[in-house]
Coordinates of C-alpha atoms and ligand atoms in Angstrom, one line a residue:
M172 CA -20.3 -53.1 -34.1
D173 CA -22.7 -50.0 -33.7
K174 CA -20.9 -50.0 -30.1
I175 CA -17.5 -50.0 -31.6
V176 CA -18.4 -47.3 -34.4
A177 CA -19.5 -44.9 -31.4
L178 CA -16.5 -45.4 -29.4
C179 CA -14.3 -44.7 -32.3
K180 CA -16.3 -41.1 -33.0
R181 CA -16.4 -40.4 -29.7
R182 CA -12.8 -41.0 -28.6
G183 CA -11.3 -39.8 -31.5
F184 CA -10.2 -42.9 -33.3
I185 CA -11.9 -42.8 -36.9
F186 CA -14.0 -40.1 -38.4
Q187 CA -16.1 -40.2 -41.3
S188 CA -14.2 -38.2 -44.1
S189 CA -15.4 -34.6 -44.9
E190 CA -18.2 -35.0 -42.1
I191 CA -19.1 -31.7 -41.8
Y192 CA -20.0 -31.6 -45.7
G193 CA -22.1 -35.1 -45.1
G194 CA -19.6 -37.5 -45.6
L195 CA -18.2 -39.0 -48.4
N196 CA -19.2 -42.8 -48.5
G197 CA -15.6 -45.3 -48.4
F198 CA -13.5 -42.6 -46.7
W199 CA -12.1 -42.5 -43.7
D200 CA -10.1 -40.1 -41.6
Y201 CA -8.4 -41.6 -38.5
G202 CA -8.4 -38.9 -35.6
P203 CA -5.6 -38.3 -33.0
L204 CA -5.7 -42.0 -31.3
G205 CA -6.4 -43.8 -34.3
V206 CA -3.7 -42.3 -36.1
E207 CA -1.7 -44.2 -33.4
L208 CA -3.3 -47.3 -33.2
K209 CA -2.7 -47.9 -36.9
R210 CA 0.7 -46.2 -36.9
N211 CA 1.4 -48.7 -34.3
V212 CA 0.3 -51.7 -36.4
K213 CA 1.9 -51.2 -39.5
E214 CA 5.0 -50.8 -37.3
A215 CA 4.8 -54.0 -35.8
W216 CA 4.4 -55.4 -39.4
W217 CA 7.3 -53.5 -40.4
R218 CA 9.4 -54.8 -37.4
D219 CA 8.2 -58.1 -37.8
M220 CA 9.4 -57.9 -41.4
I221 CA 12.2 -55.6 -41.9
T222 CA 13.6 -53.8 -38.8
N223 CA 14.1 -57.2 -36.7
H224 CA 14.8 -59.4 -39.4
D225 CA 18.2 -61.3 -39.0
E226 CA 19.5 -62.2 -42.6
F227 CA 22.1 -64.8 -41.1
S228 CA 20.0 -67.3 -39.1
T229 CA 17.4 -69.7 -40.1
P230 CA 13.7 -68.7 -38.5
A231 CA 12.0 -71.9 -37.1
G232 CA 10.1 -73.2 -40.5
A233 CA 12.4 -71.6 -43.2
P234 CA 14.0 -73.6 -45.5
S235 CA 17.1 -70.8 -45.1
P236 CA 18.2 -67.5 -43.9
F237 CA 16.6 -64.7 -46.2
S238 CA 17.3 -61.0 -46.4
M239 CA 14.1 -58.2 -46.4
V240 CA 14.1 -54.6 -47.9
G241 CA 11.7 -52.3 -48.2
L242 CA 10.5 -49.9 -50.6
D243 CA 7.9 -46.9 -50.9
C244 CA 6.9 -46.4 -54.3
S245 CA 4.9 -43.7 -56.4
L246 CA 0.7 -44.1 -56.5
I247 CA 0.4 -43.5 -59.7
M248 CA 2.4 -45.6 -62.2
H249 CA 2.8 -46.1 -66.0
P250 CA -0.4 -47.1 -67.4
Q251 CA 1.2 -50.2 -68.8
V252 CA 1.6 -51.5 -65.3
W253 CA -1.7 -52.0 -64.9
K254 CA -2.0 -53.7 -68.4
C255 CA 0.4 -56.2 -67.8
S256 CA -1.0 -56.8 -64.3
G257 CA -4.3 -57.6 -65.4
H258 CA -5.9 -55.0 -63.7
Y259 CA -6.8 -52.9 -66.9
D260 CA -8.7 -56.1 -68.3
L261 CA -10.0 -58.1 -65.3
F262 CA -9.8 -55.9 -62.1
H263 CA -13.8 -55.3 -62.5
D264 CA -17.1 -56.4 -60.5
M265 CA -20.2 -56.6 -62.2
M266 CA -23.0 -54.4 -60.6
S267 CA -26.8 -53.6 -60.8
D268 CA -28.8 -50.6 -60.2
C269 CA -32.1 -49.9 -58.6
R270 CA -33.9 -47.7 -60.8
E271 CA -36.4 -46.9 -58.3
T272 CA -34.2 -46.5 -54.8
K273 CA -31.0 -45.0 -57.0
R274 CA -29.2 -47.9 -54.9
R275 CA -26.1 -49.7 -56.4
F276 CA -25.0 -53.4 -55.9
R277 CA -22.3 -55.8 -56.3
F278 CA -24.4 -58.6 -58.5
D279 CA -22.5 -61.3 -56.5
Q280 CA -23.9 -59.9 -53.4
I281 CA -27.6 -60.2 -55.3
R282 CA -27.3 -63.8 -56.2
G283 CA -27.2 -66.1 -53.7
R284 CA -28.6 -63.9 -51.3
W285 CA -31.4 -62.0 -52.2
I286 CA -34.9 -63.2 -53.1
H287 CA -37.6 -62.9 -56.0
V288 CA -41.0 -62.3 -55.0
E289 CA -44.3 -63.7 -56.7
R290 CA -47.8 -63.4 -55.5
D291 CA -49.9 -66.4 -56.2
S292 CA -53.7 -66.3 -57.3
R293 CA -55.1 -65.7 -54.1
G294 CA -52.7 -62.7 -53.2
Q295 CA -49.9 -64.5 -51.3
H296 CA -46.7 -63.8 -51.5
H297 CA -43.8 -66.4 -52.3
Y298 CA -40.1 -65.5 -51.6
Y299 CA -37.5 -67.2 -53.6
I300 CA -33.5 -67.3 -52.9
M301 CA -31.8 -66.6 -56.5
T302 CA -28.9 -68.6 -57.0
D303 CA -27.2 -70.7 -60.2
A304 CA -26.4 -73.6 -57.6
D305 CA -28.6 -76.2 -56.0
T306 CA -27.3 -75.6 -52.8
P307 CA -25.9 -72.2 -52.3
E308 CA -22.6 -71.0 -50.4
G309 CA -22.9 -71.6 -46.5
G310 CA -26.2 -74.1 -47.3
L311 CA -29.4 -73.7 -48.3
E312 CA -30.7 -73.0 -45.0
D313 CA -28.3 -70.4 -44.0
T314 CA -29.2 -68.6 -47.1
V315 CA -33.0 -68.6 -46.7
V316 CA -32.6 -67.5 -43.1
R317 CA -30.5 -64.6 -44.1
A318 CA -32.7 -64.0 -47.1
C319 CA -35.4 -63.6 -44.5
K320 CA -34.0 -61.4 -42.3
F321 CA -33.1 -59.2 -44.9
F322 CA -36.8 -58.8 -46.3
D323 CA -37.9 -58.9 -42.9
V324 CA -39.9 -61.8 -43.6
R325 CA -41.3 -63.4 -40.1
R326 CA -43.1 -65.7 -38.9
K327 CA -44.9 -67.0 -35.4
D328 CA -44.1 -70.7 -34.3
A329 CA -46.5 -72.8 -32.3
E330 CA -45.3 -71.4 -29.1
G331 CA -46.4 -67.3 -30.7
A332 CA -42.2 -66.4 -31.0
F333 CA -41.0 -65.3 -34.2
T334 CA -38.5 -67.1 -36.5
W335 CA -37.0 -65.9 -39.2
Q336 CA -37.6 -69.2 -41.2
S337 CA -40.6 -69.4 -43.3
P338 CA -40.9 -73.1 -44.5
G339 CA -42.8 -73.1 -47.4
M340 CA -42.8 -69.8 -48.5
V341 CA -39.5 -70.0 -49.5
G342 CA -37.8 -72.1 -52.2
I343 CA -34.8 -71.8 -54.5
S344 CA -35.1 -70.5 -57.8
P345 CA -32.6 -71.5 -60.3
Q346 CA -32.7 -68.5 -62.7
D347 CA -31.3 -65.2 -62.6
D348 CA -34.2 -63.5 -63.3
L349 CA -34.0 -59.8 -62.4
S350 CA -37.4 -59.1 -63.0
K351 CA -38.6 -60.8 -60.1
V352 CA -36.0 -59.4 -57.4
L353 CA -37.3 -56.8 -55.2
V354 CA -34.7 -54.8 -54.1
P355 CA -35.0 -53.7 -50.1
G356 CA -36.9 -50.2 -49.9
A357 CA -38.4 -50.4 -53.8
S358 CA -42.1 -50.9 -53.8
T359 CA -42.4 -53.4 -57.0
P360 CA -40.1 -56.2 -57.9
G361 CA -37.9 -55.8 -61.3
T362 CA -36.2 -52.6 -60.5
L363 CA -32.8 -53.5 -61.1
T364 CA -30.6 -52.9 -64.3
P365 CA -29.1 -56.2 -65.9
P366 CA -25.4 -56.2 -64.4
R367 CA -22.5 -54.6 -66.7
E368 CA -18.9 -54.4 -65.3
F369 CA -17.5 -51.6 -63.6
N370 CA -13.3 -51.1 -63.5
L371 CA -12.7 -50.7 -59.7
M372 CA -9.7 -48.8 -60.7
F373 CA -9.9 -45.3 -59.8
K374 CA -8.8 -43.2 -63.1
T375 CA -7.1 -39.7 -63.6
T376 CA -5.3 -37.8 -66.1
I377 CA -1.4 -36.8 -65.9
G378 CA -0.7 -33.1 -67.1
A379 CA -2.5 -30.2 -68.5
L380 CA -3.8 -31.5 -72.2
G381 CA -5.2 -34.3 -70.5
G382 CA -5.9 -36.6 -73.7
A383 CA -6.9 -40.0 -74.0
E384 CA -2.9 -41.0 -73.9
D385 CA -2.4 -39.2 -70.6
A386 CA -5.1 -41.5 -68.4
A387 CA -3.6 -42.7 -65.7
F388 CA -4.8 -44.8 -62.7
L389 CA -4.8 -44.8 -58.8
R390 CA -3.0 -48.0 -57.8
P391 CA -5.1 -50.2 -56.7
E392 CA -2.5 -52.6 -54.6
T393 CA 1.1 -51.8 -53.4
A394 CA 2.3 -55.2 -55.1
Q395 CA 3.3 -54.2 -58.6
G396 CA 5.9 -51.3 -57.1
M397 CA 8.1 -54.5 -56.2
F398 CA 7.9 -56.4 -59.0
V399 CA 8.9 -53.3 -61.2
N400 CA 11.4 -52.6 -59.1
F401 CA 12.8 -56.3 -58.9
K402 CA 15.6 -55.5 -60.9
N403 CA 16.9 -52.4 -59.2
V404 CA 17.0 -54.0 -55.6
V405 CA 19.0 -56.9 -57.1
D406 CA 21.3 -54.3 -59.0
T407 CA 21.9 -52.3 -56.2
V408 CA 21.4 -53.8 -52.6
R409 CA 23.3 -57.2 -52.9
V410 CA 20.6 -59.5 -51.8
R411 CA 20.3 -63.3 -53.2
V412 CA 17.1 -65.4 -54.1
P413 CA 15.2 -65.9 -51.2
F414 CA 14.6 -62.3 -50.5
G415 CA 11.5 -60.6 -49.7
I416 CA 10.7 -56.7 -50.6
A417 CA 8.1 -54.8 -48.8
Q418 CA 6.4 -52.3 -48.9
M419 CA 3.3 -50.1 -47.1
G420 CA 1.2 -47.6 -48.2
K421 CA -2.1 -46.2 -49.6
S422 CA -4.3 -48.0 -52.4
F423 CA -7.5 -47.1 -54.0
R424 CA -10.5 -49.2 -55.5
N425 CA -13.7 -47.7 -56.6
E426 CA -15.5 -50.2 -54.8
I427 CA -19.2 -50.3 -55.6
T428 CA -20.6 -51.1 -52.4
P429 CA -18.1 -49.7 -49.9
R430 CA -19.5 -51.1 -46.1
N431 CA -18.8 -52.4 -42.8
F432 CA -17.4 -49.4 -41.3
T433 CA -13.5 -49.3 -42.7
F434 CA -13.8 -53.0 -43.2
R435 CA -14.2 -52.2 -47.4
S436 CA -13.2 -48.9 -47.9
R437 CA -12.1 -47.1 -51.6
E438 CA -9.1 -45.8 -50.0
F439 CA -7.2 -47.9 -47.7
E440 CA -3.5 -49.0 -46.9
Q441 CA -2.0 -52.2 -47.6
M442 CA 1.1 -54.0 -46.3
E443 CA 2.6 -56.0 -48.7
M444 CA 5.4 -58.4 -49.5
E445 CA 6.8 -60.1 -52.6
F446 CA 8.8 -62.9 -51.6
F447 CA 11.2 -63.9 -54.4
C448 CA 12.8 -67.5 -54.3
H449 CA 13.9 -70.2 -56.5
P450 CA 10.7 -72.3 -58.2
S451 CA 11.7 -75.6 -56.4
Q452 CA 11.6 -74.0 -53.2
S453 CA 8.5 -72.0 -53.9
R454 CA 6.0 -74.6 -51.9
A455 CA 8.1 -74.6 -48.8
W456 CA 8.1 -71.0 -48.9
Y457 CA 4.2 -70.6 -49.6
Q458 CA 3.8 -72.9 -46.5
Y459 CA 6.8 -70.8 -44.0
W460 CA 4.7 -67.3 -45.2
R461 CA 1.1 -68.5 -44.7
D462 CA 1.8 -70.1 -40.8
R463 CA 4.1 -67.3 -39.8
R464 CA 1.5 -64.3 -40.7
Y465 CA -1.0 -66.2 -39.2
Q466 CA 0.7 -66.3 -36.1
W467 CA 1.3 -62.3 -36.4
Y468 CA -2.1 -62.0 -35.9
L469 CA -2.2 -64.0 -32.7
T470 CA 1.0 -62.9 -31.3
H471 CA -0.8 -59.3 -31.4
G472 CA -4.2 -60.1 -29.7
L473 CA -6.6 -61.8 -32.0
A474 CA -8.1 -64.4 -30.1
S475 CA -7.7 -68.2 -31.9
D476 CA -11.4 -68.9 -31.8
R477 CA -12.2 -65.7 -34.0
L478 CA -9.4 -66.0 -36.1
R479 CA -8.6 -68.6 -38.9
L480 CA -6.6 -69.6 -41.6
R481 CA -8.5 -70.9 -44.7
D482 CA -6.8 -72.3 -48.1
H483 CA -8.5 -71.5 -51.2
A484 CA -10.6 -73.9 -53.2
A485 CA -9.1 -74.6 -56.7
D486 CA -12.0 -72.8 -58.0
E487 CA -11.5 -69.7 -55.9
L488 CA -7.9 -69.0 -56.6
S489 CA -7.2 -65.8 -58.8
H490 CA -5.6 -66.8 -62.8
Y491 CA -2.2 -66.3 -61.9
S492 CA -2.3 -68.2 -58.5
V493 CA -1.1 -71.9 -57.7
G494 CA -2.3 -71.7 -54.1
T495 CA -3.8 -69.2 -51.6
A496 CA -4.7 -69.3 -48.2
D497 CA -6.6 -66.3 -46.5
V498 CA -6.2 -65.2 -43.0
E499 CA -9.7 -64.4 -41.7
Y500 CA -11.4 -63.0 -38.6
A501 CA -15.1 -63.0 -37.8
F502 CA -15.9 -59.4 -37.4
P503 CA -18.9 -58.4 -35.2
F504 CA -20.7 -57.2 -38.6
C505 CA -20.2 -60.9 -40.1
E506 CA -23.2 -63.4 -40.0
P507 CA -22.6 -66.2 -37.5
G508 CA -20.0 -69.0 -39.2
E509 CA -19.0 -66.0 -41.9
F510 CA -15.7 -64.3 -41.3
G511 CA -13.8 -61.7 -43.0
E512 CA -10.5 -61.4 -44.9
L513 CA -7.4 -59.8 -42.9
E514 CA -4.5 -60.8 -45.6
G515 CA -4.6 -63.1 -48.5
V516 CA -1.0 -65.5 -48.7
A517 CA -0.7 -66.1 -52.4
H518 CA 1.7 -68.3 -54.3
R519 CA 1.9 -66.4 -57.8
G520 CA 4.3 -68.4 -59.4
D521 CA 6.3 -66.9 -61.8
F522 CA 3.3 -64.6 -63.2
D523 CA 4.5 -61.0 -62.0
L524 CA 8.1 -61.0 -63.2
R525 CA 6.9 -62.9 -66.4
S526 CA 3.8 -60.6 -67.3
H527 CA 6.5 -57.6 -66.9
M528 CA 9.0 -58.7 -69.1
E529 CA 6.6 -60.5 -72.1
G530 CA 3.2 -58.7 -71.5
K531 CA 0.1 -59.5 -70.0
L532 CA -0.3 -63.6 -69.3
V533 CA -3.5 -65.3 -70.1
R534 CA -4.0 -69.5 -69.6
D535 CA -3.9 -71.1 -72.5
S536 CA -6.0 -74.2 -73.6
T537 CA -3.2 -76.3 -72.0
G538 CA -3.6 -74.5 -68.7
C539 CA -0.4 -73.1 -69.2
L540 CA 0.6 -69.2 -68.8
A541 CA 1.5 -67.8 -71.9
V542 CA 1.4 -64.4 -73.7
E543 CA -2.1 -62.8 -74.2
T544 CA -2.1 -61.7 -78.3
G545 CA -4.3 -59.6 -80.7
E546 CA -5.7 -60.6 -83.8
D547 CA -2.8 -59.3 -85.4
G548 CA -0.8 -62.4 -83.6
K549 CA 1.1 -59.4 -81.5
P550 CA 1.0 -59.2 -77.4
R551 CA -2.1 -57.3 -76.5
H552 CA -0.4 -55.7 -73.8
P553 CA 3.5 -55.4 -74.6
G554 CA 5.3 -55.9 -71.7
S555 CA 8.9 -54.0 -70.7
G556 CA 10.8 -56.1 -72.9
K557 CA 13.5 -55.9 -69.8
D558 CA 15.3 -59.0 -68.8
L559 CA 13.7 -59.7 -65.4
N560 CA 15.6 -63.3 -64.7
Y561 CA 17.7 -64.1 -61.8
F562 CA 21.3 -65.0 -62.5
D563 CA 22.5 -67.2 -58.9
D564 CA 26.2 -66.7 -59.4
Q565 CA 27.0 -69.5 -57.3
S566 CA 24.8 -72.4 -58.9
R567 CA 25.3 -70.5 -62.2
E568 CA 21.6 -71.1 -62.9
R569 CA 19.4 -68.3 -64.5
F570 CA 15.4 -68.6 -63.8
V571 CA 12.5 -66.3 -63.1
P572 CA 11.8 -66.3 -59.4
H573 CA 8.7 -67.4 -58.1
V574 CA 7.0 -65.1 -55.6
I575 CA 5.3 -65.7 -52.7
E576 CA 2.8 -62.6 -51.7
P577 CA 1.7 -61.9 -48.1
A578 CA -0.6 -59.2 -48.7
A579 CA -2.4 -57.8 -45.5
G580 CA -4.8 -54.9 -44.7
A581 CA -3.2 -52.0 -42.4
D582 CA -7.1 -50.6 -42.1
R583 CA -9.2 -54.4 -41.7
A584 CA -6.2 -55.1 -39.1
T585 CA -6.4 -52.2 -36.9
L586 CA -10.3 -52.9 -37.5
A587 CA -10.1 -56.3 -36.3
F588 CA -7.7 -55.5 -33.1
L589 CA -10.5 -52.7 -32.2
C590 CA -13.0 -55.1 -32.2
E591 CA -10.9 -57.7 -30.7
A592 CA -10.0 -55.2 -27.4
Y593 CA -13.5 -54.0 -27.1
H594 CA -15.0 -55.4 -23.7
E595 CA -17.4 -54.3 -21.4
D596 CA -17.6 -55.2 -17.6
S597 CA -18.9 -54.0 -14.2
Q598 CA -17.1 -52.5 -11.7
P599 CA -18.0 -50.5 -8.6
D600 CA -17.8 -46.6 -8.7
E601 CA -16.5 -44.5 -5.6
K602 CA -19.9 -44.9 -4.2
G603 CA -19.9 -48.6 -4.4
E604 CA -22.3 -48.5 -7.4
L605 CA -22.2 -51.1 -10.3
Q606 CA -20.9 -49.2 -13.2
T607 CA -20.1 -50.8 -16.8
R608 CA -17.1 -50.5 -17.7
V609 CA -15.9 -50.4 -21.6
L610 CA -12.2 -51.0 -22.0
L611 CA -9.9 -51.7 -25.0
K612 CA -7.9 -54.7 -24.4
L613 CA -5.6 -53.7 -26.7
H614 CA -2.0 -55.6 -26.6
P615 CA 0.5 -52.7 -25.6
K616 CA 2.5 -52.7 -28.6
L617 CA -0.7 -51.5 -30.7
A618 CA -2.2 -49.0 -27.8
P619 CA -1.9 -45.6 -29.0
L620 CA -0.9 -44.8 -25.1
K621 CA 1.3 -46.9 -23.2
V622 CA 0.5 -44.9 -19.7
A623 CA -1.6 -42.2 -18.4
V624 CA 0.2 -40.3 -15.0
L625 CA -2.8 -39.4 -12.8
P626 CA -2.4 -37.0 -9.4
L627 CA -4.9 -38.3 -7.1
V628 CA -5.6 -34.6 -6.1
K629 CA -4.7 -31.4 -8.4
K630 CA -2.9 -30.4 -4.5
D631 CA -0.3 -31.1 -2.1
G632 CA 2.9 -31.2 -4.3
M633 CA 1.2 -34.0 -6.1
P634 CA 0.9 -32.5 -9.7
E635 CA 4.3 -31.5 -10.0
F636 CA 5.5 -34.8 -8.9
G637 CA 2.9 -36.2 -11.7
L638 CA 4.2 -33.9 -14.5
D639 CA 7.6 -34.4 -13.4
L640 CA 7.0 -38.3 -14.1
Y641 CA 5.2 -37.4 -17.1
R642 CA 8.2 -36.0 -19.0
E643 CA 10.4 -38.6 -17.9
F644 CA 8.3 -40.9 -20.2
K645 CA 8.1 -38.6 -22.8
R646 CA 11.9 -37.9 -22.7
A647 CA 12.1 -41.9 -23.0
G648 CA 9.8 -42.2 -26.0
I649 CA 7.0 -43.6 -23.8
P650 CA 3.6 -42.2 -25.5
S651 CA 2.1 -41.1 -22.2
Y652 CA -1.0 -38.8 -21.1
Y653 CA -1.2 -36.6 -17.8
D654 CA -4.5 -36.0 -16.5
Q655 CA -5.5 -34.2 -13.1
Q656 CA -9.1 -33.5 -14.0
A657 CA -12.1 -34.8 -12.4
A658 CA -12.5 -37.8 -9.7
I659 CA -9.6 -40.5 -9.9
G660 CA -12.1 -43.2 -11.0
K661 CA -13.8 -41.2 -14.0
R662 CA -9.7 -40.8 -15.2
Y663 CA -9.4 -44.5 -14.8
R664 CA -12.5 -45.3 -17.1
R665 CA -11.1 -42.9 -19.7
Q666 CA -8.0 -44.4 -20.1
D667 CA -9.5 -47.9 -19.9
E668 CA -12.1 -47.1 -23.0
I669 CA -9.0 -45.9 -25.3
G670 CA -7.2 -49.1 -24.1
T671 CA -3.8 -47.4 -22.2
P672 CA -2.3 -50.4 -20.5
W673 CA -1.2 -48.8 -17.2
C674 CA -2.4 -45.9 -15.5
I675 CA 0.3 -44.5 -12.5
T676 CA -1.5 -43.0 -9.6
V677 CA 0.7 -40.6 -7.6
D678 CA -0.9 -39.7 -4.3
G679 CA 0.0 -38.7 -0.5
Q680 CA 2.5 -41.9 0.2
S681 CA 4.1 -40.9 -3.2
L682 CA 5.7 -37.5 -1.6
A683 CA 6.7 -39.7 1.4
D684 CA 8.2 -42.9 0.3
Q685 CA 9.1 -42.0 -3.3
T686 CA 6.7 -44.9 -4.7
V687 CA 3.7 -44.6 -7.3
T688 CA 0.8 -47.3 -8.1
L689 CA 0.8 -48.9 -11.1
R690 CA -2.5 -49.7 -12.2
D691 CA -3.0 -52.8 -14.7
R692 CA -6.1 -52.0 -17.4
D693 CA -6.9 -55.9 -17.5
T694 CA -6.6 -57.5 -14.0
L695 CA -7.2 -53.9 -12.1
E696 CA -4.3 -55.2 -10.0
Q697 CA -2.3 -52.2 -8.3
I698 CA 1.0 -52.9 -6.9
R699 CA 3.5 -49.9 -5.5
V700 CA 6.4 -49.3 -7.4
P701 CA 9.3 -47.0 -6.5
R702 CA 9.6 -43.7 -8.4
D703 CA 12.8 -44.2 -10.1
R704 CA 11.8 -47.7 -11.1
I705 CA 8.8 -46.9 -13.0
V706 CA 10.0 -45.8 -16.0
D707 CA 12.3 -49.0 -16.7
E708 CA 9.2 -51.0 -15.6
I709 CA 7.0 -49.3 -18.3
A710 CA 9.7 -49.8 -21.0
K711 CA 10.3 -54.0 -20.0
R712 CA 6.9 -54.5 -20.0
L713 CA 6.4 -53.2 -23.6
R714 CA 9.6 -54.7 -24.7
G715 CA 8.2 -58.4 -23.5
Ligands
GAP1023 N1 -1.6 -57.5 -54.2 C1 -2.9 -58.6 -53.9 C2 -4.1 -57.8 -53.0 O1 -3.6 -56.7 -53.0 P1 -5.9 -58.3 -52.4 O2 -6.4 -59.5 -51.4 O3 -7.2 -57.6 -53.1 O4 -5.1 -58.8 -52.5 C3 -5.1 -57.5 -49.8 O5 -5.8 -57.4 -51.2 C4 -5.7 -57.0 -48.6 O6 -6.0 -55.4 -48.8 C5 -6.8 -57.5 -48.1 O7 -6.8 -58.7 -47.4 C6 -7.5 -56.5 -47.2 O8 -7.0 -56.7 -45.9 C7 -6.9 -55.1 -47.9 N2 -8.2 -54.7 -48.7 C8 -8.3 -54.9 -50.0 N3 -9.5 -54.1 -50.6 C9 -10.0 -53.3 -49.4 C10 -10.9 -52.7 -49.2 N4 -11.7 -52.2 -50.2 N5 -11.0 -51.8 -48.0 C11 -10.0 -52.0 -46.9 N6 -8.9 -52.8 -47.4 C12 -8.9 -53.7 -48.4

């Protein structure tokens, strides 16, 4: 991971936000190459969801043809939106502060992962993993090893090698006794404050007066924009259920522990789609979107052994969800066997449209969703009161559509594509000595630059020939780069490192027979292509 972070900085993919002032934790800036890469990721998503979507034919696995439209909603929405969606009451983490180190931790990251420490009468430390369950998630052995690594608890085994596991010293402690937890970096156990709730929404104020009633929130997800505009879309663009509304854009969450580079940030971009369908077809659509979204990542270059589709267990489901599956990727920062979430595909039933009609919903004692009421018997967070039913004029049926939601993160997808693309190999340099070559094997559709035009030397008409070709690529709308500085091997390596799939070299023969060399980043194969066919050749490869 360190190598990928360093490359991102060195080559202008991703910078720490406000770096010259020491940075701001959880915020990132995309540099000249990063902005192109992320734009390509988003464009590939939008193309798949909207631009290339054919609403008159039934794609494989789908129950029927369907329409897809886009939206771009405001970042700040009416505060009632978040009360009805449940974010106002439920979108929080429990957190604990360390009084000594002044570090803040999510409580769920302490439990089951951390250990508390006790010293026996002989002065020997005993370590325990704090967990509620007898068998922590991931298994006891795995948790013990992780905890020991975290606290650097190592032992020499019989052969003299160091091992993380220290049987006899580590046991399970079933109680949540914070007084015994030793925070990394703290000198004594018991420096953590009791856990307390922390809402993840960023608060802001609308207008100059700034009273309590002017409080608003930066959106923590893009999804609500689609729900509150459901009726606008149905009434204006002649879509029929089933159809989807997609949106991509910024979301904000005041994460307690932003970490793992851009993976958990406080400002990030989402790519979400809400698919509205008849309740009787919702399970089939859930299956369809679950499979299709997984396939999208595979098609764009995430190798299948690091990518997985995981169905949530019943106790993992959100309060509204009937079923959810996550697309997950084994990022380099994940422990062996662990994965990080790229996208959640959720069957949300009629929760969202009903909440915005009737008021915030909760599960009642029978397990059904009902409007939550206050002590006065009135809805605690009233809905809009607008009719968000759908009327099917062919079947003459009126119903609240069910929603299937594939919710992806543009930054997490970009990071996964970068991690997957990072490779090192050994190649001989001009003197025949083996050099480490770093390359990003990005899918050509995602690569920031598609071609680099490189004259072999800076004379004999080669620069003019190369510049002319470079301009032709630009006119064709193919992102390209012209470089005549340094030895050709060094220029190739520069392009390999930023993921440019093809280099075109102009040499002496080019001027004689009007051909150029086309070099492939991954195979290093070089072929000669006529000058007047090279732009079409690259365009064809990009379409492929
Ligand atoms: N509307 C449902 C929803 O927002 P989510 O699982 O909370 O679901 C969807 O978010 C996706 O947004 C995640 O799978 C992830 O890719 C991305 N995401 C969520 N929180 C993030 C964060 N703090 N930093 C970067 N990406 C995040």
